Coordinates of C-alpha atoms in Angstrom, one line a residue:
M1 CA -26.9 -2.7 -34.4
N2 CA -28.3 -1.8 -30.9
V3 CA -28.1 -4.1 -27.9
I4 CA -31.3 -4.3 -25.8
Y5 CA -31.8 -6.2 -22.6
P6 CA -35.4 -7.4 -22.2
L7 CA -35.3 -7.4 -18.4
A8 CA -33.7 -4.0 -18.2
V9 CA -36.5 -2.3 -20.1
P10 CA -39.6 -1.5 -17.9
K11 CA -42.9 -3.0 -19.0
G12 CA -44.6 -0.7 -21.6
R13 CA -41.4 1.3 -22.2
R14 CA -41.1 2.5 -25.8
L15 CA -37.8 1.4 -27.4
C16 CA -35.9 4.4 -28.5
C17 CA -32.7 5.4 -30.3
E18 CA -29.8 5.8 -28.0
H19 CA -28.7 9.0 -29.9
S20 CA -31.9 11.0 -29.9
F21 CA -34.0 9.2 -27.3
L22 CA -36.9 10.1 -29.5
L23 CA -37.0 7.9 -32.6
R24 CA -38.3 4.4 -32.5
V25 CA -36.0 1.4 -33.2
E26 CA -37.5 -1.1 -35.6
Q27 CA -37.5 -4.5 -33.9
Y28 CA -35.9 -7.6 -35.5
P29 CA -35.1 -9.8 -32.5
L30 CA -32.2 -12.2 -32.9
W31 CA -31.7 -14.3 -29.9
N32 CA -28.1 -14.7 -28.7
G33 CA -28.0 -16.4 -25.3
G34 CA -30.9 -14.3 -24.0
L35 CA -29.8 -11.1 -25.6
M36 CA -32.0 -9.4 -28.2
I37 CA -30.2 -7.4 -31.0
Y38 CA -32.2 -4.9 -32.9
S39 CA -31.5 -3.2 -36.2
Q40 CA -31.4 0.5 -35.8
T41 CA -33.3 2.6 -38.4
S42 CA -32.8 6.1 -36.9
G43 CA -31.5 7.5 -40.2
V44 CA -28.3 8.9 -41.8
A45 CA -27.8 11.6 -39.2
H46 CA -27.2 9.1 -36.4
Q47 CA -25.0 7.0 -38.6
R48 CA -22.9 10.1 -39.2
A49 CA -22.9 10.7 -35.4
D50 CA -21.6 7.2 -34.8
W51 CA -18.9 7.7 -37.5
G52 CA -17.7 11.0 -36.1
S53 CA -17.8 9.8 -32.5
I54 CA -15.9 6.4 -32.7
H55 CA -16.4 4.4 -35.9
E56 CA -13.9 6.3 -37.9
K57 CA -11.3 5.8 -35.2
I58 CA -11.8 2.0 -35.0
C59 CA -12.8 1.1 -38.6
Q60 CA -9.5 -0.5 -39.5
L61 CA -9.3 -2.3 -36.2
L62 CA -12.7 -3.9 -36.8
I63 CA -11.6 -5.6 -40.1
P64 CA -9.7 -8.6 -38.4
L65 CA -12.7 -9.1 -36.1
R66 CA -15.2 -9.3 -39.0
T67 CA -13.0 -11.6 -41.1
S68 CA -13.8 -15.3 -40.8
M69 CA -11.2 -17.4 -38.9
P70 CA -8.6 -19.0 -41.3
F71 CA -7.9 -22.7 -41.4
Y72 CA -5.2 -23.6 -38.9
N73 CA -2.8 -26.6 -39.4
S74 CA -2.7 -27.4 -35.6
E75 CA -4.6 -26.8 -32.4
E76 CA -1.6 -24.7 -31.2
E77 CA -2.0 -22.4 -34.1
R78 CA -5.8 -22.2 -33.6
Q79 CA -5.3 -21.3 -29.9
H80 CA -2.8 -18.6 -30.8
G81 CA -5.3 -17.2 -33.4
L82 CA -8.0 -17.1 -30.8
Q83 CA -5.7 -15.4 -28.3
Q84 CA -4.8 -12.7 -30.8
L85 CA -8.5 -12.1 -31.6
Q86 CA -9.3 -11.7 -27.9
Q87 CA -6.4 -9.3 -27.5
R88 CA -7.8 -7.2 -30.3
Q89 CA -11.2 -7.2 -28.7
K90 CA -9.8 -6.2 -25.4
H91 CA -7.8 -3.4 -27.0
L92 CA -11.0 -2.1 -28.6
I93 CA -12.8 -2.3 -25.3
E94 CA -10.2 0.0 -23.6
F95 CA -9.9 2.3 -26.6
C96 CA -13.6 2.9 -26.9
Y97 CA -13.9 3.3 -23.2
T98 CA -11.1 5.9 -23.1
V99 CA -12.6 7.8 -26.1
A100 CA -16.0 7.9 -24.4
Q101 CA -14.5 9.1 -21.1
K102 CA -12.6 11.8 -22.9
Y103 CA -15.9 13.0 -24.5
L104 CA -17.6 13.1 -21.1
F105 CA -14.8 15.1 -19.5
E106 CA -15.0 17.6 -22.4
G107 CA -18.8 17.9 -22.0
K108 CA -19.5 16.2 -25.3
H109 CA -22.2 13.8 -23.9
E110 CA -23.9 13.1 -27.3
D111 CA -20.5 12.0 -28.8
A112 CA -19.9 9.8 -25.8
V113 CA -22.9 7.6 -26.4
P114 CA -21.7 5.7 -29.6
A115 CA -18.3 5.1 -28.1
A116 CA -19.7 3.8 -24.9
L117 CA -22.1 1.5 -26.8
H118 CA -19.2 0.0 -28.8
S119 CA -17.3 -0.6 -25.5
L120 CA -20.4 -2.4 -24.1
R121 CA -20.8 -4.6 -27.3
F122 CA -17.1 -5.6 -27.2
R123 CA -17.3 -6.4 -23.5
I124 CA -20.4 -8.6 -24.1
N125 CA -18.5 -10.5 -26.9
V126 CA -15.5 -11.1 -24.6
H127 CA -17.0 -11.5 -21.2
G128 CA -20.7 -12.5 -21.7
L129 CA -23.9 -10.9 -20.5
S130 CA -23.6 -11.3 -16.8
S131 CA -20.0 -10.2 -16.3
V132 CA -19.0 -7.4 -13.9
E133 CA -16.8 -6.2 -16.8
L134 CA -19.9 -4.7 -18.4
V135 CA -20.3 -2.3 -15.5
P136 CA -17.8 0.4 -16.6
A137 CA -19.7 0.7 -19.9
Y138 CA -23.1 1.0 -18.2
L139 CA -21.6 3.8 -16.1
L140 CA -20.4 5.7 -19.1
L141 CA -23.8 5.5 -20.7
A142 CA -25.4 6.6 -17.4
E143 CA -23.1 9.6 -17.1
A144 CA -23.7 10.5 -20.8
S145 CA -27.5 10.3 -20.1
L146 CA -27.2 12.6 -17.1
G147 CA -25.3 15.1 -19.2
L148 CA -28.1 15.0 -21.8
G149 CA -30.7 15.6 -19.1
R150 CA -32.1 12.0 -19.4
I151 CA -32.3 11.2 -15.7
V152 CA -34.7 8.2 -16.1
Q153 CA -32.4 6.6 -18.7
A154 CA -29.4 7.2 -16.5
E155 CA -31.2 5.5 -13.6
E156 CA -31.9 2.4 -15.7
Y157 CA -28.2 2.1 -16.6
L158 CA -27.2 2.6 -13.0
F159 CA -29.7 0.0 -11.7
Q160 CA -28.4 -2.5 -14.3
A161 CA -24.8 -1.8 -13.1
Q162 CA -25.9 -2.2 -9.4
W163 CA -27.6 -5.5 -10.2
T164 CA -24.6 -6.8 -12.0
V165 CA -22.3 -5.8 -9.1
L166 CA -24.7 -7.4 -6.6
K167 CA -24.6 -10.7 -8.5
S168 CA -20.8 -10.7 -8.8
T169 CA -18.5 -12.3 -6.3
D170 CA -15.3 -10.8 -7.6
C171 CA -16.1 -7.1 -8.1
C172 CA -12.9 -5.0 -7.5
N173 CA -12.7 -1.9 -5.4
A174 CA -12.1 0.3 -8.5
T175 CA -15.4 -0.8 -10.0
H176 CA -17.3 -0.2 -6.7
S177 CA -15.7 3.3 -6.6
L178 CA -16.9 4.1 -10.1
L179 CA -20.4 2.8 -9.4
H180 CA -20.7 5.0 -6.2
R181 CA -19.3 8.0 -8.1
N182 CA -22.0 7.8 -10.8
L183 CA -24.7 7.2 -8.2
G184 CA -23.4 10.3 -6.5
L185 CA -23.7 12.3 -9.8
L186 CA -27.2 10.9 -10.3
Y187 CA -28.4 12.2 -6.9
M188 CA -26.6 15.5 -7.4
A189 CA -28.6 15.9 -10.6
K190 CA -31.8 15.1 -8.6
K191 CA -30.6 17.6 -5.9
N192 CA -30.7 14.9 -3.3
Y193 CA -27.4 16.0 -1.7
E194 CA -27.6 13.8 1.4
E195 CA -27.8 10.7 -0.7
A196 CA -25.1 12.1 -3.1
R197 CA -22.7 12.7 -0.2
Y198 CA -23.3 9.1 1.0
H199 CA -22.3 7.6 -2.4
L200 CA -19.4 10.0 -2.9
A201 CA -18.0 9.1 0.5
N202 CA -18.2 5.4 -0.5
D203 CA -16.5 6.3 -3.8
I204 CA -13.6 7.9 -1.9
Y205 CA -13.4 4.8 0.4
F206 CA -13.3 2.3 -2.4
A207 CA -10.9 4.4 -4.5
S208 CA -8.6 4.8 -1.5
C209 CA -8.6 1.0 -1.0
A210 CA -7.8 0.5 -4.7
F211 CA -5.3 3.3 -5.3
G212 CA -4.5 5.2 -2.1
T213 CA -5.9 8.3 -0.6
E214 CA -3.6 10.7 -2.5
D215 CA -4.0 9.2 -6.0
I216 CA -5.5 11.2 -8.9
R217 CA -8.0 8.4 -9.4
T218 CA -9.3 9.1 -5.9
S219 CA -9.4 12.9 -6.3
G220 CA -12.5 12.8 -8.5
G221 CA -14.6 11.8 -5.4
Y222 CA -13.2 14.7 -3.4
F223 CA -13.9 17.1 -6.4
H224 CA -17.6 16.1 -6.7
L225 CA -18.0 16.2 -2.9
A226 CA -16.5 19.7 -2.9
N227 CA -19.0 20.8 -5.6
I228 CA -21.9 19.6 -3.3
F229 CA -20.6 21.7 -0.4
Y230 CA -20.0 24.6 -2.7
N231 CA -23.6 24.5 -3.9
L232 CA -24.8 24.2 -0.3
K233 CA -22.8 27.4 0.5
K234 CA -20.6 25.5 3.0
L235 CA -17.6 27.3 1.6
D236 CA -15.1 26.3 4.2
V237 CA -15.6 22.6 3.7
A238 CA -15.7 23.1 -0.1
D239 CA -12.4 25.1 0.1
S240 CA -10.7 22.4 2.0
L241 CA -11.7 19.7 -0.5
Y242 CA -10.8 21.8 -3.5
T243 CA -7.4 22.4 -1.9
R244 CA -6.9 18.7 -1.5
V245 CA -7.8 18.0 -5.1
S246 CA -5.4 20.7 -6.3
E247 CA -2.6 19.3 -4.1
I248 CA -3.1 15.8 -5.4
W249 CA -2.9 16.9 -9.0
H250 CA 0.0 19.3 -8.3
K251 CA 2.1 16.5 -6.7
Y252 CA 1.4 14.1 -9.5
L253 CA 2.2 16.6 -12.2
N254 CA 5.2 18.1 -10.4
D255 CA 6.8 14.6 -10.1
H256 CA 6.4 14.1 -13.9
Y257 CA 7.4 17.7 -14.6
R258 CA 10.7 17.5 -12.6
G259 CA 11.6 14.1 -14.1
L260 CA 10.9 15.2 -17.6
V261 CA 12.8 18.5 -17.3
Q262 CA 15.9 16.7 -16.1
A263 CA 15.5 14.0 -18.8
R264 CA 15.0 16.6 -21.6
V265 CA 18.1 18.5 -20.5
Q266 CA 20.2 15.3 -20.6
Q267 CA 18.7 14.3 -23.9
M268 CA 19.3 17.7 -25.5
D269 CA 22.9 17.6 -24.2
L270 CA 23.6 14.1 -25.5
L271 CA 21.6 13.8 -28.7
G272 CA 20.1 17.2 -29.5
K273 CA 16.6 15.5 -29.6
R274 CA 13.4 16.4 -27.8
F275 CA 10.9 14.3 -25.9
E276 CA 7.3 13.8 -26.8
N277 CA 4.2 14.5 -24.7
D278 CA 4.7 12.7 -21.3
T279 CA 2.0 13.4 -18.7
G280 CA 1.8 9.7 -17.8
L281 CA -2.0 10.1 -18.4
D282 CA -4.2 8.8 -21.1
E283 CA -6.4 11.2 -23.2
A284 CA -9.4 10.8 -20.8
Q285 CA -7.3 11.5 -17.7
E286 CA -5.8 14.6 -19.4
A287 CA -9.3 15.8 -20.2
E288 CA -10.3 15.1 -16.6
A289 CA -7.3 17.1 -15.3
I290 CA -8.2 20.1 -17.5
R291 CA -11.8 20.1 -16.5
T292 CA -11.1 19.7 -12.8
L293 CA -8.3 22.2 -12.5
T294 CA -10.0 24.9 -14.7
S295 CA -13.2 24.5 -12.6
I296 CA -11.3 25.0 -9.4
L297 CA -9.5 27.9 -11.0
S298 CA -12.8 29.6 -11.8
I299 CA -13.9 29.3 -8.2
R300 CA -10.5 30.5 -6.9
E301 CA -10.5 33.5 -9.1
S302 CA -14.0 34.5 -7.9
T303 CA -12.4 34.8 -4.4
F304 CA -8.8 35.6 -5.3
N305 CA -8.7 38.7 -3.2
K306 CA -9.0 36.5 -0.1
T307 CA -6.7 33.7 -1.2
P308 CA -4.4 34.8 -4.0
Q309 CA -1.8 32.1 -3.0
K310 CA -4.4 29.3 -3.7
T311 CA -5.2 30.8 -7.1
V312 CA -1.5 31.0 -8.0
F313 CA -1.1 27.4 -6.9
V314 CA -3.8 26.2 -9.3
L315 CA -2.4 28.3 -12.1
K316 CA 1.0 26.8 -11.6
T317 CA -0.5 23.3 -11.6
L318 CA -2.2 24.1 -14.9
V319 CA 1.2 25.4 -16.3
M320 CA 2.8 22.0 -15.6
L321 CA -0.1 20.1 -17.1
C322 CA 0.0 22.2 -20.3
Y323 CA 3.8 22.0 -20.4
L324 CA 3.7 18.2 -20.2
M325 CA 1.0 18.1 -22.9
M326 CA 3.3 20.3 -25.0
N327 CA 0.7 23.0 -25.2
Y328 CA 3.2 25.7 -24.7
S329 CA 1.1 28.7 -25.6
K330 CA -1.5 27.7 -23.0
A331 CA 1.2 27.0 -20.5
Q332 CA 2.7 30.5 -21.1
E333 CA -0.8 32.1 -20.7
Y334 CA -1.3 30.4 -17.3
A335 CA 2.2 31.3 -16.2
M336 CA 1.8 35.0 -17.1
R337 CA -1.5 35.1 -15.2
A338 CA 0.2 33.5 -12.2
L339 CA 3.1 36.0 -12.3
S340 CA 0.8 39.0 -12.7
L341 CA -1.3 37.9 -9.7
A342 CA 1.8 37.2 -7.6
E343 CA 3.2 40.7 -8.4
E344 CA -0.1 42.4 -7.9
K345 CA -0.7 40.8 -4.5
Q346 CA 3.0 41.1 -3.6
L347 CA 3.6 37.4 -2.9
D348 CA 7.0 36.5 -1.7
A349 CA 10.0 36.6 -4.0
Q350 CA 10.5 32.8 -4.0
E351 CA 7.0 32.3 -5.4
Q352 CA 7.7 34.9 -8.2
N353 CA 11.1 33.3 -9.0
A354 CA 9.5 29.9 -9.3
I355 CA 7.0 31.2 -11.9
Q356 CA 9.8 33.0 -13.8
E357 CA 11.6 29.7 -13.9
L358 CA 8.5 28.1 -15.5
L359 CA 8.3 30.9 -18.0
C360 CA 11.9 30.4 -19.0
L361 CA 11.5 26.7 -19.6
I362 CA 8.3 27.2 -21.6
S363 CA 10.0 29.8 -23.8
A364 CA 12.9 27.5 -24.4
E365 CA 10.6 24.7 -25.6
D366 CA 8.4 27.1 -27.7
H367 CA 11.5 28.6 -29.4
P368 CA 14.1 25.8 -29.4
I369 CA 17.7 26.5 -30.4
T370 CA 18.3 24.8 -33.8

């Protein structure tokens, strides 16, 4: 089923399938508190897309939601049952949101659409049509639309998000940050860099209020702002911002890396067991880290003759990320590249020793003593 807001669709606008933006949606209006729900008839291909994107992952989780409520012997039992149902719905909201985010960071914009739509539907069920809690799902759909080159559709989702925020009296700083970040991406796509800078500056402000200036959740604003200055050939400003992003991620990952290395040594000594993946990040944040750091690495490597230390710094950050994700082959690849560059550019011995230490730890994990 597709959810369509009558007031969000411009007059005369043809109703289309979210997946292809080409096929019509057959209209069977079912009013539900002002919301029209339409039966989608886009064909088997889009049902398969929905299944591959999200439905397969949540199919079993949907069963309790689609089962009729049992008979309860008391009001207390009924309230407990309702609370459990709401908790399941909230879990599905966050799960679908994370899956959609991960697809976006991986550049899989088509796959992100069904997951984002499911997140929106569950949010409507839990919070209603006017809640600010719907905004994160609108922003996912806007970003997916931008990635698919559908700027007009992205604008519609963003204007719906803006209108919802304007009506709300309790919108948090984190939501304001996400809204401005997506508006910044919209204006970047339209090459209106002045307006994009304005919104990204607001993104950084609200994210700093919510999480702090050196938090990884704030770093996304710095990263997109750096991309603008890089495109405008203002390389000194872009370099400064890329450095800040790299340092934020390096500090976060280094703290986890040091703590995990120490814990793993103690665990191996005491029990002979090994830890599981522990980045402290969800799957979407891991995908964001990979995309952000590899993008910065590509830029650093294009100018590595001038700043080899900065290239090595990003490579070491990627080593820690891959190590924490237990992707030891990739961690070793980045470490070897860092060591080769450090030796070629004759960086100080301390830098080379630090990389050698990383290589030894990776080798020990990749070929554990049994």
